[in-house]
Coordinates of C-alpha atoms and ligand atoms in Angstrom, one line a residue:
M1 CA 96.9 -29.0 92.8
S2 CA 98.6 -30.2 95.5
A3 CA 98.4 -27.5 98.1
L4 CA 102.2 -27.0 99.7
S5 CA 102.7 -27.8 103.2
P6 CA 105.8 -25.4 104.1
A7 CA 109.1 -26.4 105.9
E8 CA 110.8 -24.1 108.5
H9 CA 113.6 -23.5 105.5
I10 CA 114.5 -23.5 101.7
W11 CA 118.4 -23.3 100.5
M12 CA 118.8 -19.8 98.3
D13 CA 122.3 -19.5 96.8
G14 CA 123.7 -21.5 99.2
R15 CA 122.1 -20.8 102.7
L16 CA 118.8 -21.4 104.5
V17 CA 116.5 -19.0 104.2
A18 CA 113.4 -19.1 106.6
W19 CA 110.7 -20.6 104.4
D20 CA 108.2 -17.4 104.1
E21 CA 111.6 -15.0 103.3
A22 CA 112.3 -16.8 100.1
K23 CA 111.6 -14.5 98.1
V24 CA 112.6 -13.2 94.7
H25 CA 112.2 -9.7 93.2
V26 CA 109.2 -9.5 90.5
L27 CA 111.5 -8.1 87.6
T28 CA 113.6 -11.7 88.0
Q29 CA 114.5 -12.4 84.4
S30 CA 112.9 -16.1 84.7
L31 CA 110.0 -15.3 86.0
H32 CA 109.2 -12.8 82.2
Y33 CA 110.5 -15.5 79.8
G34 CA 110.2 -18.5 81.6
W35 CA 114.3 -19.6 81.3
A36 CA 114.7 -21.4 84.2
V37 CA 115.0 -25.6 84.9
Y38 CA 114.2 -27.5 87.5
E39 CA 113.6 -31.3 88.7
G40 CA 111.2 -33.3 91.1
I41 CA 112.8 -35.7 93.8
R42 CA 111.3 -37.9 96.4
A43 CA 112.8 -39.2 99.5
H44 CA 110.8 -42.2 100.7
P45 CA 110.4 -43.9 103.9
T46 CA 112.6 -47.0 103.8
T47 CA 112.4 -50.5 105.0
D48 CA 115.9 -49.7 108.0
G49 CA 113.0 -46.7 109.4
G50 CA 115.1 -43.8 107.9
L51 CA 114.5 -42.0 105.0
A52 CA 116.2 -42.0 101.6
V53 CA 116.5 -40.2 98.0
F54 CA 115.3 -42.0 95.3
R55 CA 117.8 -41.6 92.5
L56 CA 119.4 -38.0 93.8
R57 CA 122.8 -38.6 91.5
D58 CA 120.8 -39.4 88.4
H59 CA 118.3 -35.9 88.8
L60 CA 120.8 -33.6 89.4
A61 CA 122.4 -34.9 86.8
R62 CA 119.7 -34.5 84.6
L63 CA 119.4 -31.0 86.3
V64 CA 122.7 -29.9 85.3
R65 CA 122.0 -31.2 82.0
S66 CA 119.0 -29.4 81.4
A67 CA 120.7 -25.8 82.4
R68 CA 123.3 -27.2 80.2
V69 CA 120.7 -26.9 77.1
Y70 CA 120.0 -23.0 78.4
Q71 CA 123.4 -22.5 78.7
M72 CA 123.6 -21.5 82.5
D73 CA 126.6 -22.8 84.6
I74 CA 125.5 -23.7 87.9
P75 CA 127.8 -22.6 90.6
Y76 CA 127.4 -25.5 93.1
S77 CA 129.2 -29.1 92.3
A78 CA 126.8 -32.4 92.6
D79 CA 128.1 -32.9 95.5
E80 CA 127.4 -29.5 97.1
L81 CA 123.7 -29.8 95.7
A82 CA 123.4 -33.4 96.9
A83 CA 124.3 -32.1 100.7
A84 CA 122.6 -29.4 100.7
T85 CA 120.0 -31.5 99.5
T86 CA 119.9 -34.0 102.4
E87 CA 120.4 -31.6 105.0
L88 CA 117.4 -30.0 104.2
I89 CA 115.4 -33.0 104.2
A90 CA 116.5 -34.1 107.5
A91 CA 116.0 -31.0 109.0
G92 CA 112.7 -31.3 108.3
G93 CA 111.6 -34.0 110.6
G94 CA 110.3 -37.6 109.5
G95 CA 108.5 -38.1 106.6
P96 CA 108.3 -38.5 103.2
R97 CA 109.5 -35.4 101.3
Y98 CA 109.4 -33.9 97.6
V99 CA 112.5 -31.7 97.0
R100 CA 112.3 -29.2 94.3
P101 CA 115.8 -27.8 93.0
L102 CA 115.1 -24.5 90.5
V103 CA 117.9 -22.7 88.3
Y104 CA 117.2 -19.3 87.3
L105 CA 117.8 -16.2 86.1
G106 CA 117.9 -13.5 89.0
Y107 CA 117.2 -9.8 88.9
G108 CA 119.5 -6.8 86.9
S109 CA 118.7 -6.6 83.4
M110 CA 115.5 -7.6 81.1
G111 CA 115.1 -8.3 78.0
V112 CA 114.7 -11.0 75.4
A113 CA 118.8 -11.5 75.6
L114 CA 119.1 -12.7 79.3
D115 CA 121.9 -12.0 81.1
L116 CA 123.2 -15.4 81.2
S117 CA 125.3 -14.6 84.1
A118 CA 122.6 -14.1 86.8
V119 CA 122.2 -17.9 87.5
R120 CA 120.4 -18.6 90.7
V121 CA 119.8 -21.7 92.3
T122 CA 117.3 -22.6 94.9
L123 CA 116.5 -26.0 96.5
A124 CA 112.8 -26.8 98.5
A125 CA 111.4 -29.7 100.1
W126 CA 108.1 -30.4 101.6
A127 CA 106.1 -33.1 103.4
W128 CA 104.7 -35.4 100.3
E129 CA 102.4 -38.7 100.9
D130 CA 101.8 -40.7 98.5
Q131 CA 98.1 -40.6 96.9
P132 CA 96.2 -43.6 97.4
A133 CA 96.4 -45.9 95.0
R134 CA 93.9 -46.0 91.9
S135 CA 93.9 -46.1 87.9
W136 CA 94.1 -42.9 86.0
R137 CA 91.6 -42.6 83.0
L138 CA 93.4 -40.7 80.0
M139 CA 92.0 -38.2 77.5
T140 CA 94.2 -37.6 73.9
S141 CA 95.0 -33.9 74.5
S142 CA 94.5 -31.6 71.8
W143 CA 97.6 -29.4 72.4
R144 CA 100.9 -31.7 70.3
R145 CA 103.8 -31.9 72.3
N146 CA 106.8 -29.5 72.3
H147 CA 109.1 -30.5 69.3
Q148 CA 112.7 -31.7 70.6
D149 CA 113.4 -28.9 67.7
T150 CA 111.3 -26.2 69.3
I151 CA 111.2 -26.7 72.9
P152 CA 113.2 -29.4 73.9
P153 CA 110.9 -31.9 76.6
L154 CA 114.4 -33.5 76.8
A155 CA 115.3 -30.5 79.5
K156 CA 113.2 -29.8 82.4
A157 CA 112.7 -26.1 81.7
T158 CA 109.7 -24.0 83.1
G159 CA 108.3 -22.5 80.2
A160 CA 108.6 -25.5 78.3
Y161 CA 105.6 -26.7 81.2
L162 CA 103.0 -23.9 79.2
N163 CA 102.3 -26.8 77.2
S164 CA 101.9 -29.4 80.0
S165 CA 99.7 -27.2 81.9
L166 CA 97.3 -26.7 78.8
A167 CA 97.0 -30.0 78.3
K168 CA 96.9 -31.2 81.7
L169 CA 93.5 -28.3 82.8
A170 CA 92.1 -29.5 79.9
A171 CA 92.0 -32.8 80.4
L172 CA 90.9 -32.1 84.1
R173 CA 88.7 -29.9 82.7
A174 CA 86.8 -32.5 80.7
G175 CA 86.5 -35.1 83.4
Y176 CA 90.2 -36.8 82.9
D177 CA 93.2 -37.7 85.3
D178 CA 95.7 -36.8 82.6
A179 CA 96.3 -36.2 78.6
L180 CA 98.3 -38.2 76.9
M181 CA 99.9 -35.9 74.3
L182 CA 101.0 -36.9 70.9
T183 CA 103.5 -35.8 68.6
S184 CA 103.2 -33.4 65.7
A185 CA 103.5 -36.2 63.6
G186 CA 101.1 -38.1 65.6
H187 CA 103.3 -40.4 67.9
L188 CA 102.2 -41.0 71.3
S189 CA 104.5 -38.6 73.3
E190 CA 104.4 -39.2 76.8
G191 CA 101.5 -37.3 79.8
S192 CA 101.2 -33.6 80.9
A193 CA 104.4 -35.0 83.2
A194 CA 104.2 -38.2 83.1
N195 CA 106.2 -41.0 80.8
V196 CA 103.5 -43.5 79.0
F197 CA 104.0 -47.4 78.8
V198 CA 102.4 -50.2 76.0
V199 CA 102.0 -53.7 77.5
R200 CA 101.1 -55.9 74.3
S201 CA 101.8 -59.5 74.6
G202 CA 104.0 -58.6 76.9
V203 CA 106.3 -56.9 75.2
L204 CA 106.5 -53.2 76.7
H205 CA 106.9 -50.8 74.9
T206 CA 107.7 -46.6 75.2
P207 CA 108.5 -43.9 73.3
P208 CA 112.2 -42.7 72.5
V209 CA 113.0 -39.2 73.3
Q210 CA 112.8 -38.0 70.0
D211 CA 108.9 -38.0 69.9
G212 CA 109.1 -35.0 72.7
I213 CA 109.6 -37.0 75.9
L214 CA 111.4 -36.4 78.8
P215 CA 113.9 -39.2 79.9
G216 CA 112.4 -39.6 82.7
I217 CA 113.9 -41.6 85.9
T218 CA 110.9 -44.0 86.7
R219 CA 111.1 -44.5 83.0
A220 CA 114.3 -45.4 83.0
T221 CA 113.8 -47.7 86.3
V222 CA 111.0 -49.2 85.0
L223 CA 112.5 -50.1 81.9
D224 CA 115.5 -51.5 84.3
L225 CA 113.4 -53.6 86.3
A226 CA 111.3 -54.7 83.7
R227 CA 114.5 -56.3 81.4
A228 CA 115.5 -57.4 85.0
A229 CA 112.4 -59.6 85.3
G230 CA 112.7 -60.8 81.8
I231 CA 109.9 -58.5 80.1
P232 CA 111.0 -57.7 76.8
T233 CA 111.4 -53.7 76.3
L234 CA 111.5 -51.6 73.2
E235 CA 111.5 -47.8 72.8
R236 CA 110.3 -47.1 69.5
P237 CA 107.9 -44.4 68.2
L238 CA 104.3 -45.7 68.5
A239 CA 101.1 -44.5 66.9
H240 CA 98.9 -43.0 68.4
A241 CA 96.5 -46.0 68.0
E242 CA 98.7 -48.0 69.5
A243 CA 98.2 -46.8 72.3
Y244 CA 93.8 -48.0 71.8
T245 CA 95.0 -52.0 71.1
A246 CA 97.0 -51.9 74.2
D247 CA 96.5 -55.0 76.3
E248 CA 98.0 -52.6 79.7
L249 CA 98.8 -48.6 79.9
F250 CA 100.9 -47.6 82.5
V251 CA 102.3 -44.3 83.1
T252 CA 105.3 -43.0 85.7
G253 CA 106.6 -40.5 87.3
T254 CA 108.8 -39.4 90.1
A255 CA 105.5 -37.7 91.9
I256 CA 103.2 -40.4 91.1
G257 CA 105.0 -43.8 90.8
V258 CA 103.6 -46.0 88.4
V259 CA 100.4 -45.4 88.2
P260 CA 98.0 -47.6 86.1
V261 CA 95.9 -46.6 83.4
E262 CA 92.1 -47.8 82.6
S263 CA 90.8 -46.3 79.8
L264 CA 92.4 -43.7 76.6
D265 CA 89.5 -41.5 75.1
D266 CA 87.0 -43.7 77.2
R267 CA 88.1 -47.1 75.7
P268 CA 89.2 -49.6 78.0
T269 CA 92.7 -51.5 77.9
A270 CA 92.0 -55.3 76.7
L271 CA 93.2 -56.0 80.3
P272 CA 91.1 -54.5 83.6
A273 CA 94.2 -52.1 85.2
P274 CA 96.2 -53.3 86.6
G275 CA 97.6 -55.9 84.3
P276 CA 99.9 -58.6 85.5
V277 CA 102.7 -56.8 83.7
T278 CA 101.9 -52.8 85.4
A279 CA 101.5 -54.3 89.1
A280 CA 104.5 -56.7 89.0
L281 CA 106.5 -53.8 87.8
R282 CA 104.4 -50.9 90.4
D283 CA 105.5 -53.6 93.1
A284 CA 108.9 -54.1 91.9
Y285 CA 109.4 -49.8 91.7
Q286 CA 107.8 -49.8 95.1
D287 CA 110.3 -52.5 96.3
A288 CA 112.8 -50.5 94.7
V289 CA 112.3 -47.1 96.5
T290 CA 111.5 -48.6 99.9
G291 CA 115.0 -50.2 99.8
K292 CA 113.2 -53.7 100.0
N293 CA 114.6 -54.6 96.8
T294 CA 117.2 -51.9 95.6
P295 CA 118.9 -53.1 92.4
S296 CA 121.8 -50.7 92.7
A297 CA 123.3 -49.4 96.1
D298 CA 123.4 -45.7 94.5
W299 CA 120.1 -45.2 93.8
L300 CA 119.4 -44.3 97.6
T301 CA 120.9 -41.7 99.2
P302 CA 119.8 -42.3 102.9
C303 CA 119.1 -38.5 104.8
R304 CA 119.6 -39.9 108.9
Ligands
LIG1 N1 107.7 -36.2 81.6 C1 107.6 -35.0 82.2 C2 107.2 -33.9 81.0 C3 107.6 -34.9 83.4 O1 107.5 -33.6 84.2 C4 107.9 -36.0 84.3 C5 108.1 -35.4 85.7 N2 109.4 -35.0 86.2 C6 108.2 -36.9 83.9 C7 107.8 -37.1 82.0 C8 108.5 -38.3 84.7 O2 110.2 -38.0 84.8 P1 110.6 -38.7 86.4 O3 110.5 -40.1 86.0 O4 111.9 -38.3 85.8 O5 109.8 -38.0 87.4

């Protein structure tokens, strides 16, 4: 659980609304049917003393793709949403920010035959500090990942997170940091809100999109950074037991960055966490988000 730290305004359907006034009606369609899509984006302090959003365009493109799965036409262009995001962050005063765009169906009708024309868009940004660096202990979840043919995890839809929250809450209750979810066929899928990587004999393996994952932007970044560092990468279905035979394991996500995993179901990885590949990729990721060494200029959108 992470507590919200309120900012001054929230952007709602094209205008800035005071944080405490950013409300919806209790009969908002998405509240009843889970039909909404969202993003989790971060602005990090950069080496030039500013603040920059990491891969903003890629996050907004994924938001549009998620909305397309659920047949919602976002009535704002990516340029408009990008400008609103950076303005909201710049207005917030210094410090790292987490940004949450949400596309949902508003008030006005009720029923499973949703009114898809009632699309609403909101953007919020609030203060977000890095968590202290530590490795995680994972538990294989008894909850299987949604299949891409049921509630597709490739779209970042609010309702799909019932699956993630069931797994995360069970893992926390059992004393672990996160759940590792399997597909119904028993392949490795992902964490509750993070992609998973297995390192064995110097090769980086990660499950493919078919195996119930969200195509993470941190995942894509880490794959790029690994290739640039000459680390072989493979996106392929992984058997559950392959995680038990890993030299190194780590998970990735916008909120958490690159987090080393020390054990799965209390079975430690062959190398103590963080292993050398994990540590190298964690450092390379940190350098990319802070502008110290960012492979592509369009990965950073300055906020002021
Ligand atoms: N999988 C799930 C289910 C997630 O919620 C997230 C967090 N957005 C990720 C993976 C990691 O994605 P990203 O690196 O784009 O944050």
